[in-house]
mmCIF file with all atom_site columns, C-alpha atoms in Angstrom:
data_model
loop_
_atom_site.group_PDB
_atom_site.id
_atom_site.type_symbol
_atom_site.label_atom_id
_atom_site.label_alt_id
_atom_site.label_comp_id
_atom_site.label_asym_id
_atom_site.label_entity_id
_atom_site.label_seq_id
_atom_site.pdbx_PDB_ins_code
_atom_site.Cartn_x
_atom_site.Cartn_y
_atom_site.Cartn_z
_atom_site.occupancy
_atom_site.B_iso_or_equiv
_atom_site.pdbx_formal_charge
_atom_site.auth_seq_id
_atom_site.auth_comp_id
_atom_site.auth_asym_id
_atom_site.auth_atom_id
_atom_site.pdbx_PDB_model_num
ATOM 1   C CA . MET Y 1 1   ? 0.120   6.676   -30.356 1.00 0.00 ? 12  MET Y CA 1
ATOM 2   C CA . LYS Y 1 2   ? -2.926  5.132   -29.207 1.00 0.00 ? 13  LYS Y CA 1
ATOM 3   C CA . ARG Y 1 3   ? -3.379  4.809   -25.397 1.00 0.00 ? 14  ARG Y CA 1
ATOM 4   C CA . GLU Y 1 4   ? -3.402  0.877   -25.634 1.00 0.00 ? 15  GLU Y CA 1
ATOM 5   C CA . GLU Y 1 5   ? 0.012   1.110   -26.860 1.00 0.00 ? 16  GLU Y CA 1
ATOM 6   C CA . THR Y 1 6   ? 1.345   3.218   -23.977 1.00 0.00 ? 17  THR Y CA 1
ATOM 7   C CA . VAL Y 1 7   ? 3.175   1.578   -21.019 1.00 0.00 ? 18  VAL Y CA 1
ATOM 8   C CA . ASP Y 1 8   ? 1.422   3.731   -18.430 1.00 0.00 ? 19  ASP Y CA 1
ATOM 9   C CA . HIS Y 1 9   ? -2.000  2.997   -19.663 1.00 0.00 ? 20  HIS Y CA 1
ATOM 10  C CA . HIS Y 1 10  ? -1.377  -0.821  -18.913 1.00 0.00 ? 21  HIS Y CA 1
ATOM 11  C CA . ILE Y 1 11  ? 0.099   -0.036  -15.465 1.00 0.00 ? 22  ILE Y CA 1
ATOM 12  C CA . LYS Y 1 12  ? -2.756  2.167   -14.635 1.00 0.00 ? 23  LYS Y CA 1
ATOM 13  C CA . THR Y 1 13  ? -5.646  -0.030  -15.739 1.00 0.00 ? 24  THR Y CA 1
ATOM 14  C CA . CYS Y 1 14  ? -3.953  -3.049  -13.995 1.00 0.00 ? 25  CYS Y CA 1
ATOM 15  C CA . TRP Y 1 15  ? -3.372  -1.320  -10.768 1.00 0.00 ? 26  TRP Y CA 1
ATOM 16  C CA . HIS Y 1 16  ? -6.858  0.185   -10.740 1.00 0.00 ? 27  HIS Y CA 1
ATOM 17  C CA . ALA Y 1 17  ? -8.312  -3.322  -11.347 1.00 0.00 ? 28  ALA Y CA 1
ATOM 18  C CA . ILE Y 1 18  ? -6.189  -4.551  -8.516  1.00 0.00 ? 29  ILE Y CA 1
ATOM 19  C CA . TYR Y 1 19  ? -7.129  -1.742  -6.241  1.00 0.00 ? 30  TYR Y CA 1
ATOM 20  C CA . ARG Y 1 20  ? -10.855 -2.388  -6.769  1.00 0.00 ? 31  ARG Y CA 1
ATOM 21  C CA . MET Y 1 21  ? -10.514 -6.053  -6.202  1.00 0.00 ? 32  MET Y CA 1
ATOM 22  C CA . TYR Y 1 22  ? -8.784  -5.083  -2.858  1.00 0.00 ? 33  TYR Y CA 1
ATOM 23  C CA . ASN Y 1 23  ? -11.484 -2.823  -2.071  1.00 0.00 ? 34  ASN Y CA 1
ATOM 24  C CA . GLN Y 1 24  ? -14.147 -5.098  -2.477  1.00 0.00 ? 35  GLN Y CA 1
ATOM 25  C CA . GLN Y 1 25  ? -12.733 -7.281  0.093   1.00 0.00 ? 36  GLN Y CA 1
ATOM 26  C CA . ALA Y 1 26  ? -12.058 -4.290  2.370   1.00 0.00 ? 37  ALA Y CA 1
ATOM 27  C CA . VAL Y 1 27  ? -15.297 -3.235  2.350   1.00 0.00 ? 38  VAL Y CA 1
ATOM 28  C CA . LYS Y 1 28  ? -16.555 -6.569  3.776   1.00 0.00 ? 39  LYS Y CA 1
ATOM 29  C CA . HIS Y 1 29  ? -14.268 -5.742  6.740   1.00 0.00 ? 40  HIS Y CA 1
ATOM 30  C CA . GLU Y 1 30  ? -15.515 -2.120  7.225   1.00 0.00 ? 41  GLU Y CA 1
ATOM 31  C CA . SER Y 1 31  ? -12.121 -0.911  5.686   1.00 0.00 ? 42  SER Y CA 1
ATOM 32  C CA . THR Y 1 32  ? -10.576 0.406   2.391   1.00 0.00 ? 43  THR Y CA 1
ATOM 33  C CA . THR Y 1 33  ? -7.561  -0.710  0.446   1.00 0.00 ? 44  THR Y CA 1
ATOM 34  C CA . SER Y 1 34  ? -5.751  2.475   1.324   1.00 0.00 ? 45  SER Y CA 1
ATOM 35  C CA . MET Y 1 35  ? -6.395  1.714   5.027   1.00 0.00 ? 46  MET Y CA 1
ATOM 36  C CA . GLY Y 1 36  ? -5.255  -1.824  4.652   1.00 0.00 ? 47  GLY Y CA 1
ATOM 37  C CA . PHE Y 1 37  ? -1.891  -0.490  3.000   1.00 0.00 ? 48  PHE Y CA 1
ATOM 38  C CA . VAL Y 1 38  ? -1.343  1.718   5.856   1.00 0.00 ? 49  VAL Y CA 1
ATOM 39  C CA . ALA Y 1 39  ? -1.968  -0.926  8.467   1.00 0.00 ? 50  ALA Y CA 1
ATOM 40  C CA . LEU Y 1 40  ? 0.443   -3.112  6.769   1.00 0.00 ? 51  LEU Y CA 1
ATOM 41  C CA . ASN Y 1 41  ? 3.097   -0.611  6.952   1.00 0.00 ? 52  ASN Y CA 1
ATOM 42  C CA . ILE Y 1 42  ? 2.706   -0.085  10.839  1.00 0.00 ? 53  ILE Y CA 1
ATOM 43  C CA . ASP Y 1 43  ? 4.854   -2.210  12.820  1.00 0.00 ? 54  ASP Y CA 1
ATOM 44  C CA . PRO Y 1 44  ? 2.496   -4.398  14.966  1.00 0.00 ? 55  PRO Y CA 1
ATOM 45  C CA . LYS Y 1 45  ? 4.674   -4.311  17.956  1.00 0.00 ? 56  LYS Y CA 1
ATOM 46  C CA . GLU Y 1 46  ? 6.841   -1.039  18.082  1.00 0.00 ? 57  GLU Y CA 1
ATOM 47  C CA . GLY Y 1 47  ? 4.337   1.029   16.143  1.00 0.00 ? 58  GLY Y CA 1
ATOM 48  C CA . THR Y 1 48  ? 5.784   3.299   13.541  1.00 0.00 ? 59  THR Y CA 1
ATOM 49  C CA . PRO Y 1 49  ? 6.830   7.063   13.337  1.00 0.00 ? 60  PRO Y CA 1
ATOM 50  C CA . ALA Y 1 50  ? 4.108   8.963   11.416  1.00 0.00 ? 61  ALA Y CA 1
ATOM 51  C CA . THR Y 1 51  ? 6.699   10.662  9.269   1.00 0.00 ? 62  THR Y CA 1
ATOM 52  C CA . LYS Y 1 52  ? 7.980   7.202   7.964   1.00 0.00 ? 63  LYS Y CA 1
ATOM 53  C CA . ILE Y 1 53  ? 4.702   5.795   6.743   1.00 0.00 ? 64  ILE Y CA 1
ATOM 54  C CA . ALA Y 1 54  ? 3.944   8.231   3.710   1.00 0.00 ? 65  ALA Y CA 1
ATOM 55  C CA . PRO Y 1 55  ? 7.385   7.591   2.228   1.00 0.00 ? 66  PRO Y CA 1
ATOM 56  C CA . LEU Y 1 56  ? 6.931   3.737   2.590   1.00 0.00 ? 67  LEU Y CA 1
ATOM 57  C CA . MET Y 1 57  ? 3.678   3.886   0.665   1.00 0.00 ? 68  MET Y CA 1
ATOM 58  C CA . GLY Y 1 58  ? 4.724   6.713   -1.821  1.00 0.00 ? 69  GLY Y CA 1
ATOM 59  C CA . LEU Y 1 59  ? 2.242   9.061   -0.513  1.00 0.00 ? 70  LEU Y CA 1
ATOM 60  C CA . GLU Y 1 60  ? 1.883   12.818  0.314   1.00 0.00 ? 71  GLU Y CA 1
ATOM 61  C CA . SER Y 1 61  ? 1.832   13.530  3.745   1.00 0.00 ? 72  SER Y CA 1
ATOM 62  C CA . ARG Y 1 62  ? -1.424  15.526  3.370   1.00 0.00 ? 73  ARG Y CA 1
ATOM 63  C CA . SER Y 1 63  ? -3.165  12.290  1.800   1.00 0.00 ? 74  SER Y CA 1
ATOM 64  C CA . LEU Y 1 64  ? -1.680  10.214  4.912   1.00 0.00 ? 75  LEU Y CA 1
ATOM 65  C CA . THR Y 1 65  ? -2.898  12.600  7.494   1.00 0.00 ? 76  THR Y CA 1
ATOM 66  C CA . ARG Y 1 66  ? -6.546  12.409  6.326   1.00 0.00 ? 77  ARG Y CA 1
ATOM 67  C CA . MET Y 1 67  ? -6.173  8.563   6.245   1.00 0.00 ? 78  MET Y CA 1
ATOM 68  C CA . LEU Y 1 68  ? -4.758  8.320   9.821   1.00 0.00 ? 79  LEU Y CA 1
ATOM 69  C CA . LYS Y 1 69  ? -7.464  10.583  11.020  1.00 0.00 ? 80  LYS Y CA 1
ATOM 70  C CA . SER Y 1 70  ? -10.003 8.247   9.558   1.00 0.00 ? 81  SER Y CA 1
ATOM 71  C CA . MET Y 1 71  ? -8.338  5.120   10.720  1.00 0.00 ? 82  MET Y CA 1
ATOM 72  C CA . GLU Y 1 72  ? -8.091  6.679   14.395  1.00 0.00 ? 83  GLU Y CA 1
ATOM 73  C CA . GLU Y 1 73  ? -11.947 7.434   14.261  1.00 0.00 ? 84  GLU Y CA 1
ATOM 74  C CA . LYS Y 1 74  ? -12.765 3.963   13.245  1.00 0.00 ? 85  LYS Y CA 1
ATOM 75  C CA . GLY Y 1 75  ? -10.524 2.546   16.288  1.00 0.00 ? 86  GLY Y CA 1
ATOM 76  C CA . PHE Y 1 76  ? -7.849  1.007   14.236  1.00 0.00 ? 87  PHE Y CA 1
ATOM 77  C CA . ILE Y 1 77  ? -4.974  3.107   15.291  1.00 0.00 ? 88  ILE Y CA 1
ATOM 78  C CA . TYR Y 1 78  ? -3.796  5.342   18.283  1.00 0.00 ? 89  TYR Y CA 1
ATOM 79  C CA . ARG Y 1 79  ? -0.997  7.922   18.327  1.00 0.00 ? 90  ARG Y CA 1
ATOM 80  C CA . GLN Y 1 80  ? 1.433   8.161   21.163  1.00 0.00 ? 91  GLN Y CA 1
ATOM 81  C CA . LYS Y 1 81  ? 4.513   10.618  21.598  1.00 0.00 ? 92  LYS Y CA 1
ATOM 82  C CA . ASP Y 1 82  ? 7.851   8.769   20.730  1.00 0.00 ? 93  ASP Y CA 1
ATOM 83  C CA . PRO Y 1 83  ? 9.619   8.195   24.183  1.00 0.00 ? 94  PRO Y CA 1
ATOM 84  C CA . ASN Y 1 84  ? 13.004  8.797   22.347  1.00 0.00 ? 95  ASN Y CA 1
ATOM 85  C CA . ASP Y 1 85  ? 12.059  11.900  20.470  1.00 0.00 ? 96  ASP Y CA 1
ATOM 86  C CA . GLY Y 1 86  ? 9.487   14.310  21.918  1.00 0.00 ? 97  GLY Y CA 1
ATOM 87  C CA . ARG Y 1 87  ? 9.067   16.022  18.551  1.00 0.00 ? 98  ARG Y CA 1
ATOM 88  C CA . SER Y 1 88  ? 7.727   12.804  16.832  1.00 0.00 ? 99  SER Y CA 1
ATOM 89  C CA . VAL Y 1 89  ? 4.622   10.792  17.281  1.00 0.00 ? 100 VAL Y CA 1
ATOM 90  C CA . ARG Y 1 90  ? 4.255   7.064   16.635  1.00 0.00 ? 101 ARG Y CA 1
ATOM 91  C CA . ILE Y 1 91  ? 1.357   5.251   15.197  1.00 0.00 ? 102 ILE Y CA 1
ATOM 92  C CA . PHE Y 1 92  ? 0.217   2.197   16.803  1.00 0.00 ? 103 PHE Y CA 1
ATOM 93  C CA . LEU Y 1 93  ? -2.426  -0.436  15.782  1.00 0.00 ? 104 LEU Y CA 1
ATOM 94  C CA . THR Y 1 94  ? -5.340  -1.231  18.206  1.00 0.00 ? 105 THR Y CA 1
ATOM 95  C CA . ASP Y 1 95  ? -6.392  -4.634  18.662  1.00 0.00 ? 106 ASP Y CA 1
ATOM 96  C CA . LEU Y 1 96  ? -8.898  -3.997  16.000  1.00 0.00 ? 107 LEU Y CA 1
ATOM 97  C CA . GLY Y 1 97  ? -6.323  -2.399  13.699  1.00 0.00 ? 108 GLY Y CA 1
ATOM 98  C CA . LYS Y 1 98  ? -4.341  -5.638  14.370  1.00 0.00 ? 109 LYS Y CA 1
ATOM 99  C CA . GLU Y 1 99  ? -7.261  -7.626  12.982  1.00 0.00 ? 110 GLU Y CA 1
ATOM 100 C CA . LYS Y 1 100 ? -7.703  -5.359  9.986   1.00 0.00 ? 111 LYS Y CA 1
ATOM 101 C CA . ARG Y 1 101 ? -3.904  -5.787  9.231   1.00 0.00 ? 112 ARG Y CA 1
ATOM 102 C CA . GLU Y 1 102 ? -4.287  -9.561  9.365   1.00 0.00 ? 113 GLU Y CA 1
ATOM 103 C CA . VAL Y 1 103 ? -7.131  -9.257  6.815   1.00 0.00 ? 114 VAL Y CA 1
ATOM 104 C CA . SER Y 1 104 ? -5.158  -7.319  4.499   1.00 0.00 ? 115 SER Y CA 1
ATOM 105 C CA . ARG Y 1 105 ? -2.173  -9.370  4.861   1.00 0.00 ? 116 ARG Y CA 1
ATOM 106 C CA . ASN Y 1 106 ? -4.145  -12.463 4.063   1.00 0.00 ? 117 ASN Y CA 1
ATOM 107 C CA . THR Y 1 107 ? -5.844  -10.690 1.104   1.00 0.00 ? 118 THR Y CA 1
ATOM 108 C CA . VAL Y 1 108 ? -2.446  -9.704  -0.466  1.00 0.00 ? 119 VAL Y CA 1
ATOM 109 C CA . ILE Y 1 109 ? -1.117  -13.313 0.090   1.00 0.00 ? 120 ILE Y CA 1
ATOM 110 C CA . ILE Y 1 110 ? -4.162  -14.915 -1.650  1.00 0.00 ? 121 ILE Y CA 1
ATOM 111 C CA . PHE Y 1 111 ? -3.802  -12.431 -4.681  1.00 0.00 ? 122 PHE Y CA 1
ATOM 112 C CA . ASN Y 1 112 ? -0.027  -13.166 -5.006  1.00 0.00 ? 123 ASN Y CA 1
ATOM 113 C CA . GLU Y 1 113 ? -0.660  -17.061 -4.914  1.00 0.00 ? 124 GLU Y CA 1
ATOM 114 C CA . ALA Y 1 114 ? -3.169  -16.599 -7.513  1.00 0.00 ? 125 ALA Y CA 1
ATOM 115 C CA . VAL Y 1 115 ? -0.950  -14.922 -9.813  1.00 0.00 ? 126 VAL Y CA 1
ATOM 116 C CA . ARG Y 1 116 ? 1.996   -17.179 -9.259  1.00 0.00 ? 127 ARG Y CA 1
ATOM 117 C CA . LYS Y 1 117 ? -0.211  -20.076 -10.104 1.00 0.00 ? 128 LYS Y CA 1
ATOM 118 C CA . SER Y 1 118 ? -1.246  -18.481 -13.322 1.00 0.00 ? 129 SER Y CA 1
ATOM 119 C CA . ILE Y 1 119 ? 2.038   -16.939 -14.387 1.00 0.00 ? 130 ILE Y CA 1
ATOM 120 C CA . ALA Y 1 120 ? 5.187   -18.587 -14.886 1.00 0.00 ? 131 ALA Y CA 1
ATOM 121 C CA . ALA Y 1 121 ? 8.029   -17.624 -12.484 1.00 0.00 ? 132 ALA Y CA 1
ATOM 122 C CA . GLU Y 1 122 ? 10.238  -16.659 -15.481 1.00 0.00 ? 133 GLU Y CA 1
ATOM 123 C CA . LYS Y 1 123 ? 7.507   -14.078 -16.813 1.00 0.00 ? 134 LYS Y CA 1
ATOM 124 C CA . LEU Y 1 124 ? 7.107   -12.825 -13.330 1.00 0.00 ? 135 LEU Y CA 1
ATOM 125 C CA . GLU Y 1 125 ? 10.779  -12.313 -12.869 1.00 0.00 ? 136 GLU Y CA 1
ATOM 126 C CA . THR Y 1 126 ? 10.745  -10.542 -16.377 1.00 0.00 ? 137 THR Y CA 1
ATOM 127 C CA . PHE Y 1 127 ? 7.855   -8.430  -15.128 1.00 0.00 ? 138 PHE Y CA 1
ATOM 128 C CA . PHE Y 1 128 ? 9.655   -7.404  -11.976 1.00 0.00 ? 139 PHE Y CA 1
ATOM 129 C CA . GLU Y 1 129 ? 12.663  -6.558  -13.714 1.00 0.00 ? 140 GLU Y CA 1
ATOM 130 C CA . VAL Y 1 130 ? 10.657  -4.412  -16.378 1.00 0.00 ? 141 VAL Y CA 1
ATOM 131 C CA . VAL Y 1 131 ? 8.717   -2.606  -13.575 1.00 0.00 ? 142 VAL Y CA 1
ATOM 132 C CA . SER Y 1 132 ? 11.995  -1.984  -11.804 1.00 0.00 ? 143 SER Y CA 1
ATOM 133 C CA . THR Y 1 133 ? 13.699  -0.467  -14.724 1.00 0.00 ? 144 THR Y CA 1
ATOM 134 C CA . ILE Y 1 134 ? 10.717  1.791   -15.091 1.00 0.00 ? 145 ILE Y CA 1
ATOM 135 C CA . ASN Y 1 135 ? 10.853  3.061   -11.570 1.00 0.00 ? 146 ASN Y CA 1
ATOM 136 C CA . GLN Y 1 136 ? 14.579  3.721   -12.118 1.00 0.00 ? 147 GLN Y CA 1
ATOM 137 C CA . LEU Y 1 137 ? 13.803  5.815   -15.157 1.00 0.00 ? 148 LEU Y CA 1
ATOM 138 C CA . VAL Y 1 138 ? 11.157  7.740   -13.397 1.00 0.00 ? 149 VAL Y CA 1
ATOM 139 C CA . ASP Y 1 139 ? 13.349  8.181   -10.150 1.00 0.00 ? 150 ASP Y CA 1
ATOM 140 C CA . LYS Y 1 140 ? 16.312  9.456   -12.339 1.00 0.00 ? 151 LYS Y CA 1
ATOM 141 C CA . LYS Y 1 141 ? 13.995  12.466  -13.302 1.00 0.00 ? 152 LYS Y CA 1
ATOM 142 C CA . GLU Y 1 142 ? 15.827  12.615  -16.481 1.00 0.00 ? 153 GLU Y CA 1
ATOM 143 C CA . ILE Y 1 143 ? 12.967  11.986  -18.925 1.00 0.00 ? 154 ILE Y CA 1
ATOM 144 C CA . PHE Y 1 144 ? 11.568  15.645  -18.590 1.00 0.00 ? 155 PHE Y CA 1
#
């Protein structure tokens, strides 16, 4: 089977193209695609428990730890002990972090609007069904 005939090749190349496009926008705002996704997963009012962010993004906690450290150094976030659970830390966006979150949000909206203008709704619905089915196959862990 040629790589162009594999499902994973098309998913990977498409995602990398989207990631690069988002990164080009993020760099203009002294950020990265990954930082933007983290910011989008932090509740702008209540903050978010640090332990909840990685699963929301499909990341390993090690990767998130480095990302949060970098975001904290840039002044995008701050950490605060959870008042309801002394063992837990909540991540909050600073004012600058909220600005970066809004830039990320707008970038995602613009991309999605462009896709929806270019691809018929029925085709997108089929795409979402196919991706959902692939995710279910992978999640079942019955392939290997």
